[in-house]
mmCIF file with all atom_site columns, C-alpha atoms in Angstrom:
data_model
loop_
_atom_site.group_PDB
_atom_site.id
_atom_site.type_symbol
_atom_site.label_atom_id
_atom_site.label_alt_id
_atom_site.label_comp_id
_atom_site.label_asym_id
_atom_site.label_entity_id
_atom_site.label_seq_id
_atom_site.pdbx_PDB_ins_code
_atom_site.Cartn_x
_atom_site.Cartn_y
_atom_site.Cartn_z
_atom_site.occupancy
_atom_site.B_iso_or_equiv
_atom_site.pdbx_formal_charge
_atom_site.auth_seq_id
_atom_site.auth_comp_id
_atom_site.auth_asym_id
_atom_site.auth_atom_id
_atom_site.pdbx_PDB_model_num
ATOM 1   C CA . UNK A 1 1   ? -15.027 -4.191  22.407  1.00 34.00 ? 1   UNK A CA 1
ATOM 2   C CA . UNK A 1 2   ? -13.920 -6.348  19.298  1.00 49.00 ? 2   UNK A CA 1
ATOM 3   C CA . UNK A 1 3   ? -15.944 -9.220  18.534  1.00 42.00 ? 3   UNK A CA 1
ATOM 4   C CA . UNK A 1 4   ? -14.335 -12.399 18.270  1.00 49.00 ? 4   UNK A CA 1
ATOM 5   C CA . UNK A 1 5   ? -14.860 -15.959 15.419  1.00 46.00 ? 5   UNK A CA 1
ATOM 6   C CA . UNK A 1 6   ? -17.517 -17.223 17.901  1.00 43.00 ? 6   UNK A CA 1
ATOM 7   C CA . UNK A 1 7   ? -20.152 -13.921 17.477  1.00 44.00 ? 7   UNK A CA 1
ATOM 8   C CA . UNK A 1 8   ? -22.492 -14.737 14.364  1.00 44.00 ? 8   UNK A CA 1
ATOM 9   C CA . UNK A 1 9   ? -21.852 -12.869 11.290  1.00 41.00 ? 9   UNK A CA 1
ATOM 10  C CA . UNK A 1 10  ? -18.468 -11.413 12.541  1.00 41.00 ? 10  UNK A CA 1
ATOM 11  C CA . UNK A 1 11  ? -14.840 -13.239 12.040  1.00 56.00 ? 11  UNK A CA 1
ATOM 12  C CA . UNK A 1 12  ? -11.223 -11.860 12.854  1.00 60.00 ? 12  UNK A CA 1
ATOM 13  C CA . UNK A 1 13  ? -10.655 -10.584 9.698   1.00 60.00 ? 13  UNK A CA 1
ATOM 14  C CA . UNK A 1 14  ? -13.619 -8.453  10.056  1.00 73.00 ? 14  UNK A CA 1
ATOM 15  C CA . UNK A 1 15  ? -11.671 -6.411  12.967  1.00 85.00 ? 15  UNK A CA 1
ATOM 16  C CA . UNK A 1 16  ? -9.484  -3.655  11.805  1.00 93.00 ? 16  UNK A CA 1
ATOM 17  C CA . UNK A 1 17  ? -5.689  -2.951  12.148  1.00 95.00 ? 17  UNK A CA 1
ATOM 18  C CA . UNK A 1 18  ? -5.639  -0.350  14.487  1.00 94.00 ? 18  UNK A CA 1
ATOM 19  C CA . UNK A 1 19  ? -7.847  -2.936  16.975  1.00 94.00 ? 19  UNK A CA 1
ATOM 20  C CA . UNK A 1 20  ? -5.261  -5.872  16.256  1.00 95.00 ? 20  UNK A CA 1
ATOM 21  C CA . UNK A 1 21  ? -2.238  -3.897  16.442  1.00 95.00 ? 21  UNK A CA 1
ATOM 22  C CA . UNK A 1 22  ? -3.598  -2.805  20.086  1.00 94.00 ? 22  UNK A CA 1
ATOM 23  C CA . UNK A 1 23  ? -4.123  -6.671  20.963  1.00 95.00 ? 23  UNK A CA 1
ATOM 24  C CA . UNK A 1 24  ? -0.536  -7.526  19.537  1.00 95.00 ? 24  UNK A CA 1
ATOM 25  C CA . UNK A 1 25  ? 0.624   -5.102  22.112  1.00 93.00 ? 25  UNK A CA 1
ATOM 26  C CA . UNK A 1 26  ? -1.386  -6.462  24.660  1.00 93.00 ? 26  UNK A CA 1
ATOM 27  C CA . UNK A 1 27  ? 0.433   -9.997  23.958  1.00 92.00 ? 27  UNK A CA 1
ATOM 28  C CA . UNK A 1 28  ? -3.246  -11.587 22.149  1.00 94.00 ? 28  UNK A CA 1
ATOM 29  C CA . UNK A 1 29  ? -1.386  -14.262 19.930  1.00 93.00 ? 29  UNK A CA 1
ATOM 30  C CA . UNK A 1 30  ? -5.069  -14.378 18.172  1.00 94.00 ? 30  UNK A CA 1
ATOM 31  C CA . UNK A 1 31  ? -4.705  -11.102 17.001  1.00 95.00 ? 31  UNK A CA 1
ATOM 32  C CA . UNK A 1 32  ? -1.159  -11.670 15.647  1.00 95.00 ? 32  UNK A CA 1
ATOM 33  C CA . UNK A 1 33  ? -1.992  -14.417 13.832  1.00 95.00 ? 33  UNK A CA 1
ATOM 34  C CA . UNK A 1 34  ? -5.081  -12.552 11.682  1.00 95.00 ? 34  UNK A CA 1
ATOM 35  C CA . UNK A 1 35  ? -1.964  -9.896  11.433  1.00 96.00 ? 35  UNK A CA 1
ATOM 36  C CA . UNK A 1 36  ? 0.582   -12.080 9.538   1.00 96.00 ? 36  UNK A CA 1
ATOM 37  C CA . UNK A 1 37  ? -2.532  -14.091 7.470   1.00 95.00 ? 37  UNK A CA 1
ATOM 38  C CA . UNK A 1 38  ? -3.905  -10.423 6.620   1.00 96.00 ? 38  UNK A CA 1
ATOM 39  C CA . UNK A 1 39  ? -0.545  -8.746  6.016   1.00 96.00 ? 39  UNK A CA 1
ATOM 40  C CA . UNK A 1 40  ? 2.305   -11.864 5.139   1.00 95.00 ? 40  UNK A CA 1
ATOM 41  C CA . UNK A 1 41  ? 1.768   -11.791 1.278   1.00 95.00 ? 41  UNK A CA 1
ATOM 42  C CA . UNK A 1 42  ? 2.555   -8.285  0.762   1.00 94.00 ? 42  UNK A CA 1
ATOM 43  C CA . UNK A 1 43  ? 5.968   -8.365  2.892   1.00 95.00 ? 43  UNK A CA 1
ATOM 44  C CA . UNK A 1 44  ? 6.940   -11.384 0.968   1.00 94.00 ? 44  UNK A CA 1
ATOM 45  C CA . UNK A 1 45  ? 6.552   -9.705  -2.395  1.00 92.00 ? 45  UNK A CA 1
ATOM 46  C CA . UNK A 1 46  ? 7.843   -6.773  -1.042  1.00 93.00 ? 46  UNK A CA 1
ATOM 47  C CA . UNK A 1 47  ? 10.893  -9.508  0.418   1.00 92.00 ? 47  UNK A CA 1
ATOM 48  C CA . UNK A 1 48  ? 11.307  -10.724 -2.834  1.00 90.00 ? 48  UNK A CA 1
ATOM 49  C CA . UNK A 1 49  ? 11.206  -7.935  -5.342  1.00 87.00 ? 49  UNK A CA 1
ATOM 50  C CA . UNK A 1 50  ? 14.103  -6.278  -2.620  1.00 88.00 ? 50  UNK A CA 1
ATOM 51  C CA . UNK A 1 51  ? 16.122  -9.827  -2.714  1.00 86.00 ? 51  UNK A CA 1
ATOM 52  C CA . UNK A 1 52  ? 14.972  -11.591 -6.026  1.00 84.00 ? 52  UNK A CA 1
ATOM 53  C CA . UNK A 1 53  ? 15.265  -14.558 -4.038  1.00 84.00 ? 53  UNK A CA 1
ATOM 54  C CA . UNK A 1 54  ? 12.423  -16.885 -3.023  1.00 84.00 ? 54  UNK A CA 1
ATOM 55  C CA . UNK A 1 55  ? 14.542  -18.270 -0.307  1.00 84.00 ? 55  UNK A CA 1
ATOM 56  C CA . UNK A 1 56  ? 15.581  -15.178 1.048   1.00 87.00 ? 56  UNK A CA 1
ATOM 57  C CA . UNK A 1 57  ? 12.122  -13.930 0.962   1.00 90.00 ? 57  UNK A CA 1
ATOM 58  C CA . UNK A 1 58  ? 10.586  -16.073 3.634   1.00 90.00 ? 58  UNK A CA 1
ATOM 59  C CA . UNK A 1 59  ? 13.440  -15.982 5.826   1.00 90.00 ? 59  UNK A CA 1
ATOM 60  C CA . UNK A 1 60  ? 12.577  -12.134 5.464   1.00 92.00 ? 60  UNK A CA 1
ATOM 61  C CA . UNK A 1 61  ? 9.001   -12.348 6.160   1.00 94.00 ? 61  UNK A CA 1
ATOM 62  C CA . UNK A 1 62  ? 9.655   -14.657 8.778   1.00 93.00 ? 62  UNK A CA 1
ATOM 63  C CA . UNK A 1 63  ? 12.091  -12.507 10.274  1.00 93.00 ? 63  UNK A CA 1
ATOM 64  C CA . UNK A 1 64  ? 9.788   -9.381  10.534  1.00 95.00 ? 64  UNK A CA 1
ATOM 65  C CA . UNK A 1 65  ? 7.153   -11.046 12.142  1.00 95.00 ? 65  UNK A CA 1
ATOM 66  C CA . UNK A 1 66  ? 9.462   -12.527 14.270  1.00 94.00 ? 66  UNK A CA 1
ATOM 67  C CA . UNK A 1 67  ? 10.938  -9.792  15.394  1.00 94.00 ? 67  UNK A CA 1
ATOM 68  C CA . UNK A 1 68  ? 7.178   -7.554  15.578  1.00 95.00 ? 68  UNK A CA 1
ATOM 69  C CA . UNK A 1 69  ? 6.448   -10.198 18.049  1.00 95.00 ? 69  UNK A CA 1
ATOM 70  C CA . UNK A 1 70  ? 9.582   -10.033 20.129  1.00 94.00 ? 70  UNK A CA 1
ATOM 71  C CA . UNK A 1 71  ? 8.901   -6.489  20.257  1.00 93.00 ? 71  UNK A CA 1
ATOM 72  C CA . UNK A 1 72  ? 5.016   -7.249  21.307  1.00 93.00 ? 72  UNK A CA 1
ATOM 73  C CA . UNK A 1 73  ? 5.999   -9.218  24.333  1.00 90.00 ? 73  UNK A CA 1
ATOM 74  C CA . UNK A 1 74  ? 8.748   -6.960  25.400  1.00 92.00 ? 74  UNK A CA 1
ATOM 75  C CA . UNK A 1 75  ? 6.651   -4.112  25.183  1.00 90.00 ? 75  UNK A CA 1
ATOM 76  C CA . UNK A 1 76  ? 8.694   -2.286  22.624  1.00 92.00 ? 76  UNK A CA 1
ATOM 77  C CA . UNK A 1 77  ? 6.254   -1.244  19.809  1.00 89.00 ? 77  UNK A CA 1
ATOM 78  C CA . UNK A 1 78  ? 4.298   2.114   19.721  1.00 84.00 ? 78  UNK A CA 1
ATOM 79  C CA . UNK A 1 79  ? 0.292   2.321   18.747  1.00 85.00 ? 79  UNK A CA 1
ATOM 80  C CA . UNK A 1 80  ? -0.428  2.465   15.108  1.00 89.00 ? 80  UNK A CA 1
ATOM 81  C CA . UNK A 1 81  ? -0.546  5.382   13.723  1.00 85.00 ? 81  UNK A CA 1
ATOM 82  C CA . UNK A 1 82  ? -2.703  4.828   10.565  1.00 87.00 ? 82  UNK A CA 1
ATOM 83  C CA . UNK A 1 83  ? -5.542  2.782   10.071  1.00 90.00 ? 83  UNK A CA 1
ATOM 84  C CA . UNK A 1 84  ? -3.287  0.184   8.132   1.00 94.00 ? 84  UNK A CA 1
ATOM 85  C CA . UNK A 1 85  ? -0.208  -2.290  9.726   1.00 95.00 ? 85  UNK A CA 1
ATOM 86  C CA . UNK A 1 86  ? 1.412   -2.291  6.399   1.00 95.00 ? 86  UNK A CA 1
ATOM 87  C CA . UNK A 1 87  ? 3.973   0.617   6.744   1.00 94.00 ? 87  UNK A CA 1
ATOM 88  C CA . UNK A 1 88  ? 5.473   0.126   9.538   1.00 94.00 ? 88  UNK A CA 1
ATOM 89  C CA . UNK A 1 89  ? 5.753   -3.824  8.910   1.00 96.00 ? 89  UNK A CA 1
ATOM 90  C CA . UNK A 1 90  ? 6.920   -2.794  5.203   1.00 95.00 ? 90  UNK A CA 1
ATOM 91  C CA . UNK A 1 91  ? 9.177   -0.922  7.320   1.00 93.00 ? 91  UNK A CA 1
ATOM 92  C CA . UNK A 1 92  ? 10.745  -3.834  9.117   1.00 94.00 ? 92  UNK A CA 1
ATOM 93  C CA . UNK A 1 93  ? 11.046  -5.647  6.412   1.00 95.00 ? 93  UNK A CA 1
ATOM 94  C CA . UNK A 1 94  ? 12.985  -2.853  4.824   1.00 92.00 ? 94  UNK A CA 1
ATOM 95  C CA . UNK A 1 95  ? 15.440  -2.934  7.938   1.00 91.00 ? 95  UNK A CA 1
ATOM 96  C CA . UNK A 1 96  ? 15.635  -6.804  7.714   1.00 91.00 ? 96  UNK A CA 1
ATOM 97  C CA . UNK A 1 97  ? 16.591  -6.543  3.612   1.00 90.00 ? 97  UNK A CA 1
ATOM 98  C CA . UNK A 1 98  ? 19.311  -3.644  4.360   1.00 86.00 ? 98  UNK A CA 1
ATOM 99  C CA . UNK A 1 99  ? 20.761  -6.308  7.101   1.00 82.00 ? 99  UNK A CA 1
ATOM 100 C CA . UNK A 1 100 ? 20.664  -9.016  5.168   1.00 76.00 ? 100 UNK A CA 1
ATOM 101 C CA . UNK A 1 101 ? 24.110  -10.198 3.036   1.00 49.00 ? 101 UNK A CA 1
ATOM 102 C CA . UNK A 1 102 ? 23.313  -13.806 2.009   1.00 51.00 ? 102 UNK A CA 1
ATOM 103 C CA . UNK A 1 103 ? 20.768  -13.760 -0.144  1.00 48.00 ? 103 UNK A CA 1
ATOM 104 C CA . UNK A 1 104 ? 22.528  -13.953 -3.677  1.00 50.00 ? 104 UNK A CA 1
ATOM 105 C CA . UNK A 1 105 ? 25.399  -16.323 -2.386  1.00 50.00 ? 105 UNK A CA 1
ATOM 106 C CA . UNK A 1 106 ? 22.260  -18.668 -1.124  1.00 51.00 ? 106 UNK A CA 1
ATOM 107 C CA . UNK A 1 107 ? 20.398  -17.927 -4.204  1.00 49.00 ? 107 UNK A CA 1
ATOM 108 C CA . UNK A 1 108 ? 23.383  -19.450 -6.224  1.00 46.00 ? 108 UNK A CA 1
ATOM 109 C CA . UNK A 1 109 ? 23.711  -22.668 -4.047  1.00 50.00 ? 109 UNK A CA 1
ATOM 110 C CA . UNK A 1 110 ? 19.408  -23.354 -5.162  1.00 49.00 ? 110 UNK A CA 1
ATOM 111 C CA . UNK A 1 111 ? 20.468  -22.947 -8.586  1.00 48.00 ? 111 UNK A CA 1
ATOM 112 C CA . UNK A 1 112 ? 23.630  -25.001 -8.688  1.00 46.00 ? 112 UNK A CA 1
ATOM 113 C CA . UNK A 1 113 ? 21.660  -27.464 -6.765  1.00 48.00 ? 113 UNK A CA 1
ATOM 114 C CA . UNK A 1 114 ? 18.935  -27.858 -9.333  1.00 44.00 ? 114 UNK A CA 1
ATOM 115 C CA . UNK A 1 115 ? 21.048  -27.542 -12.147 1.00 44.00 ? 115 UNK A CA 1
ATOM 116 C CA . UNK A 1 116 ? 22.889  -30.610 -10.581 1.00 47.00 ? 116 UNK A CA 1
ATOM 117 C CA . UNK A 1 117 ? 19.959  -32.560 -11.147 1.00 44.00 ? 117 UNK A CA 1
ATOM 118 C CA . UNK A 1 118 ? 19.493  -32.444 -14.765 1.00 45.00 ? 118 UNK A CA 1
ATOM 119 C CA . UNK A 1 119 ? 16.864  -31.654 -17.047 1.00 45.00 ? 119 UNK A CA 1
ATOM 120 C CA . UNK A 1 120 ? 14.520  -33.782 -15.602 1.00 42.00 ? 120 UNK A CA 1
ATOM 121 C CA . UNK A 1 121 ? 13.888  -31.320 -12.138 1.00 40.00 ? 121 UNK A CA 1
ATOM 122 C CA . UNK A 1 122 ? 10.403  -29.993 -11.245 1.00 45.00 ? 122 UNK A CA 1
ATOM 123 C CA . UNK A 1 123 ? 8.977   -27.958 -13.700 1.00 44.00 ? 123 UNK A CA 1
ATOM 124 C CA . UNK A 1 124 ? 7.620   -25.877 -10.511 1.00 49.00 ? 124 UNK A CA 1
ATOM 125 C CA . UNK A 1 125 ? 11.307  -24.878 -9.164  1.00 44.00 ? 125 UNK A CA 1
ATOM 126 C CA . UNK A 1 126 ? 12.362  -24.139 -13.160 1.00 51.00 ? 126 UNK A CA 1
ATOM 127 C CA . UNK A 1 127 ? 9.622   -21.436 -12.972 1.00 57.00 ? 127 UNK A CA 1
ATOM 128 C CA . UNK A 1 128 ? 10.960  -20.123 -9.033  1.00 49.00 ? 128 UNK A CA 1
ATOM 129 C CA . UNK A 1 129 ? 14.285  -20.039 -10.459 1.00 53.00 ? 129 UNK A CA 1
ATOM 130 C CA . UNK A 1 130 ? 13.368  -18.031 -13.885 1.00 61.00 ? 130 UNK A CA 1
ATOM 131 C CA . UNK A 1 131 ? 11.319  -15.784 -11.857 1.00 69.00 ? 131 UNK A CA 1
ATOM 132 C CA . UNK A 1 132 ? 14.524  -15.035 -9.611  1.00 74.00 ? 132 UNK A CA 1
ATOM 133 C CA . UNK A 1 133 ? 16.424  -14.668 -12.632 1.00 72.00 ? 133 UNK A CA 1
ATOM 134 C CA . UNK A 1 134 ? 13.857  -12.392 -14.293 1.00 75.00 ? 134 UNK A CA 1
ATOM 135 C CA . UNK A 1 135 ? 13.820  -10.261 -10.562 1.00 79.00 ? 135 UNK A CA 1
ATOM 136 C CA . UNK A 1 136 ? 17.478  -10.120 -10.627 1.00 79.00 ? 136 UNK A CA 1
ATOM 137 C CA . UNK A 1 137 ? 17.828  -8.323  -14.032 1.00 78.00 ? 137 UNK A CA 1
ATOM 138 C CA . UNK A 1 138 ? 15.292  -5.748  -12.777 1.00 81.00 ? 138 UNK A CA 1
ATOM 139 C CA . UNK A 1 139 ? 17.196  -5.239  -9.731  1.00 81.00 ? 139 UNK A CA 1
ATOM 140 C CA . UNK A 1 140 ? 20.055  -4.319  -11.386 1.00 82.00 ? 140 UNK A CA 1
ATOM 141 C CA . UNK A 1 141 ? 18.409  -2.067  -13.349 1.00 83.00 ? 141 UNK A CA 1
ATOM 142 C CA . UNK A 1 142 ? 17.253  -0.481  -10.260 1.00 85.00 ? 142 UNK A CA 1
ATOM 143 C CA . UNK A 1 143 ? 20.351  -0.626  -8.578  1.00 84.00 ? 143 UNK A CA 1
ATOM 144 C CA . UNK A 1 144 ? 21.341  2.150   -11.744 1.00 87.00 ? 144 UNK A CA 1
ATOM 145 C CA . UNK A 1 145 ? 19.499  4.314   -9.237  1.00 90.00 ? 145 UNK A CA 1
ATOM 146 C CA . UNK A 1 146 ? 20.181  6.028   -5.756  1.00 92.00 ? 146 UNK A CA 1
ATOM 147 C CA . UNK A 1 147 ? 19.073  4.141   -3.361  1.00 91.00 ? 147 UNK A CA 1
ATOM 148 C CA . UNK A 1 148 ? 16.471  7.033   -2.013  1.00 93.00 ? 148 UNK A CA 1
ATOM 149 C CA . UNK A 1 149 ? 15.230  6.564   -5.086  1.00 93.00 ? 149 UNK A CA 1
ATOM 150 C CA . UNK A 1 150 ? 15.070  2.917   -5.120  1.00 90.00 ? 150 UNK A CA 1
ATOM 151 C CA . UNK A 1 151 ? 13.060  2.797   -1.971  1.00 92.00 ? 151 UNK A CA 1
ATOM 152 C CA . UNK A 1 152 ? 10.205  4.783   -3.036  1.00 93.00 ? 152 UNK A CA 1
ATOM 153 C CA . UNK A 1 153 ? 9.754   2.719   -6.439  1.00 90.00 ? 153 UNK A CA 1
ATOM 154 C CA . UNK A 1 154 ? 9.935   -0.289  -3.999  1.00 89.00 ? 154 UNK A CA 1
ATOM 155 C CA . UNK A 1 155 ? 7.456   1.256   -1.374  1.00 93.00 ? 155 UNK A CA 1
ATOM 156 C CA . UNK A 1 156 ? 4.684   3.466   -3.831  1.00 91.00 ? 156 UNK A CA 1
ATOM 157 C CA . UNK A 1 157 ? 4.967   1.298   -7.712  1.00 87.00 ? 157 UNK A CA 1
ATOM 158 C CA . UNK A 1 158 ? 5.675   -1.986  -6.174  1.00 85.00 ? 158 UNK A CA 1
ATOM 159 C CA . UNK A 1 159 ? 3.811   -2.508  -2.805  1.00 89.00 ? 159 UNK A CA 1
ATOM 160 C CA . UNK A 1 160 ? 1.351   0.348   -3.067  1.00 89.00 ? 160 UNK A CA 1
ATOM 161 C CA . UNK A 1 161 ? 2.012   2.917   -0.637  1.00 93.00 ? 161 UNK A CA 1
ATOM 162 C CA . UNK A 1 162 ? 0.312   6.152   -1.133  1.00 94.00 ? 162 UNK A CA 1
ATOM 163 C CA . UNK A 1 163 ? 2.978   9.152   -0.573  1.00 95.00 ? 163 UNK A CA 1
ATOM 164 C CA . UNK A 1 164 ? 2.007   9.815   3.075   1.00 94.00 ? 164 UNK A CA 1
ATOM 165 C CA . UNK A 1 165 ? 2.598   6.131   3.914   1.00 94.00 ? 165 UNK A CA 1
ATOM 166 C CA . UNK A 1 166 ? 6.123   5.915   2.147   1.00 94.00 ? 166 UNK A CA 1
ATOM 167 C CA . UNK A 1 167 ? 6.928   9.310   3.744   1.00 94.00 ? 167 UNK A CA 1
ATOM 168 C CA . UNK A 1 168 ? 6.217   7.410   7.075   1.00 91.00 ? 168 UNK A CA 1
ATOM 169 C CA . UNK A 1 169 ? 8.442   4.398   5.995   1.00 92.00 ? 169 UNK A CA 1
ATOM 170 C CA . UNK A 1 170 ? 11.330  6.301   5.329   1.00 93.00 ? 170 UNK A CA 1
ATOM 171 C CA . UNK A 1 171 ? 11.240  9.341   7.379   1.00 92.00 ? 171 UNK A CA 1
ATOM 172 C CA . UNK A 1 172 ? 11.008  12.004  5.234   1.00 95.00 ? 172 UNK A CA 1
ATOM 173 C CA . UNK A 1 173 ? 8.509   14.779  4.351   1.00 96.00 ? 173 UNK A CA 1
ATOM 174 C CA . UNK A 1 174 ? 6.041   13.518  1.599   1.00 96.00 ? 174 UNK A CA 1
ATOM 175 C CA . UNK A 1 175 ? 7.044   16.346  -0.418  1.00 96.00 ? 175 UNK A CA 1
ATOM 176 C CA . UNK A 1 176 ? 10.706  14.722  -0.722  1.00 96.00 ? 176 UNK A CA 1
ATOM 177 C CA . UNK A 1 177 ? 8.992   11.234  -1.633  1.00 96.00 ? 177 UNK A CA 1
ATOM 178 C CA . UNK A 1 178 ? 6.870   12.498  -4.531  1.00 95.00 ? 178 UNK A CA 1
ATOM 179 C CA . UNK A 1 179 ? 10.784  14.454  -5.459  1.00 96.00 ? 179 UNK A CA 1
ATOM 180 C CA . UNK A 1 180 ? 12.094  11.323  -5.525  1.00 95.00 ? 180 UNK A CA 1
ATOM 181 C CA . UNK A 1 181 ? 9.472   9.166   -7.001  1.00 93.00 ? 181 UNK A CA 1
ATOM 182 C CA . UNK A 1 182 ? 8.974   11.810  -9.976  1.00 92.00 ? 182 UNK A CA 1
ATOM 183 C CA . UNK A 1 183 ? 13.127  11.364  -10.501 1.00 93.00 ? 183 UNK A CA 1
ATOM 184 C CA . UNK A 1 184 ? 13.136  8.349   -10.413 1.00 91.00 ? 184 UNK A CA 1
ATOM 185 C CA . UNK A 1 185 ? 10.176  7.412   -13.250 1.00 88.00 ? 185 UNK A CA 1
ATOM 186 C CA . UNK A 1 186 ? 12.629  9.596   -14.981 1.00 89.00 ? 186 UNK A CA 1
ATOM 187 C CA . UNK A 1 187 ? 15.518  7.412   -15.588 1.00 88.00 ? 187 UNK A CA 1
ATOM 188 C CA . UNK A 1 188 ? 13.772  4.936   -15.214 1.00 87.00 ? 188 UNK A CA 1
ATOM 189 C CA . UNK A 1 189 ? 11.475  5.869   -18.523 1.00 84.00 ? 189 UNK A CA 1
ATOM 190 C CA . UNK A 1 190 ? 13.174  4.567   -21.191 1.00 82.00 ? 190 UNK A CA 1
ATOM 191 C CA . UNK A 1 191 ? 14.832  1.071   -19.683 1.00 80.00 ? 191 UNK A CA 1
ATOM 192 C CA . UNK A 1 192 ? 13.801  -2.206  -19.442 1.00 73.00 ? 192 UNK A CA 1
ATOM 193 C CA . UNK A 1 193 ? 11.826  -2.035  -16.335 1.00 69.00 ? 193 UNK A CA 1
ATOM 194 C CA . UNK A 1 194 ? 9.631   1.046   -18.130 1.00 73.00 ? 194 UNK A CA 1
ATOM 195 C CA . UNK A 1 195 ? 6.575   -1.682  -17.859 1.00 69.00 ? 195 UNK A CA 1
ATOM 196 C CA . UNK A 1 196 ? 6.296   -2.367  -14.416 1.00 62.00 ? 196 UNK A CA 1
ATOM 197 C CA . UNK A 1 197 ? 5.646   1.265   -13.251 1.00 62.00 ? 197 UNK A CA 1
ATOM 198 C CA . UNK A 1 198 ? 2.619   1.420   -14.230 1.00 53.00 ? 198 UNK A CA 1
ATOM 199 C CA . UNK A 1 199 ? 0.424   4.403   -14.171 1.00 43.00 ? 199 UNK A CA 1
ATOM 200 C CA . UNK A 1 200 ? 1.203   8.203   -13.320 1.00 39.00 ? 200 UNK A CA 1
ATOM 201 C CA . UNK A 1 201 ? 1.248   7.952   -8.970  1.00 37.00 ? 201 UNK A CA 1
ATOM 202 C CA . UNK A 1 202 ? -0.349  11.484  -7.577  1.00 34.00 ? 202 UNK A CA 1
#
């Protein structure tokens, strides 16, 4: 039985995936809510990186946990199959940034909309915007590559999937992941992005 905030020396976040997941299914709003405050970072960088929009990021993350809940109270989503949420939720998020096709056209209306203001705007959105900038460039470096191949840089350098996990995301053997992956640090050895994949993935 899981222990709940009210048992000394034991809090929510003490209580593993596999035992939340099992309450989300069983409609425990508690349990979704330690979910989305465990998970909700690493979908929005995940969001972001995917969109290089801030914006477009939170509608993202909003949207998956939206939708994870939908599917909770309809009684739509299988048991976890790992000890860890974040596949399969990195996985709806994946299937909320393929259906998404606003992102740059409302990324364009924040900048207009600051620029508009003059040089005296908030030092705070200057940075947002640079860093969208700055995560635009990358992506079209990335975009240089299949998208197969785009999806396991995304999944394994970015969000840190091992292979097994990404092979879960995507469907496919873990044998065409680390194919893939290997390819990809290829071409993607000498460009600008060279820096942010870090070290050799096994």
């Amino acid at each position: 039985m899981r222990l709940d905030d009210s048992e000394p020396g034991r809090s929510a976040m003490d209580v593993g995936d596999e035992e939340l997941w099992a309450g989300i299914r069983a409609g425990l709003e508690a349990d979704f809510a330690t979910l989305f405050r465990r998970h909700n970072k690493v979908v929005y960088n995940f969001a972001f990186r995917s969109t290089a929009s801030w914006s477009l990021a939170e509608d993202i993350t909003q949207a998956t946990f939206t939708t994870l809940w939908r599917r909770a109270r309809e009684g739509t989503i299988d048991p976890l199959t790992r000890d860890s949420a974040v596949p399969i939720l990195l996985s709806m998020a994946r299937h909320e940034v393929m259906n998404t096709t606003r992102g740059n056209q409302r990324r364009l209306r924040l900048v207009h909309k600051i620029e508009d203001q003059g040089p005296g705007y908030d030092t705070n959105v200057a940075d947002w915007v640079e860093q969208e900038a700055s995560m635009a460039q990358v992506r079209s470096v990335l975009n240089r590559l299949p998208e197969n191949q785009r999806a396991v840089i995304e999944l394994v350098v970015w969000s840190g999937l091992d292979l097994a996990a990404c092979a879960e995301v995507l469907k496919v053997p873990v044998g065409t992941v680390k194919s893939r992956l290997s390819r990809a640090k290829q071409k993607l050895a000498t460009s600008e992005v060279a820096h942010l994949l870090g070290g050799e993935v096994s």
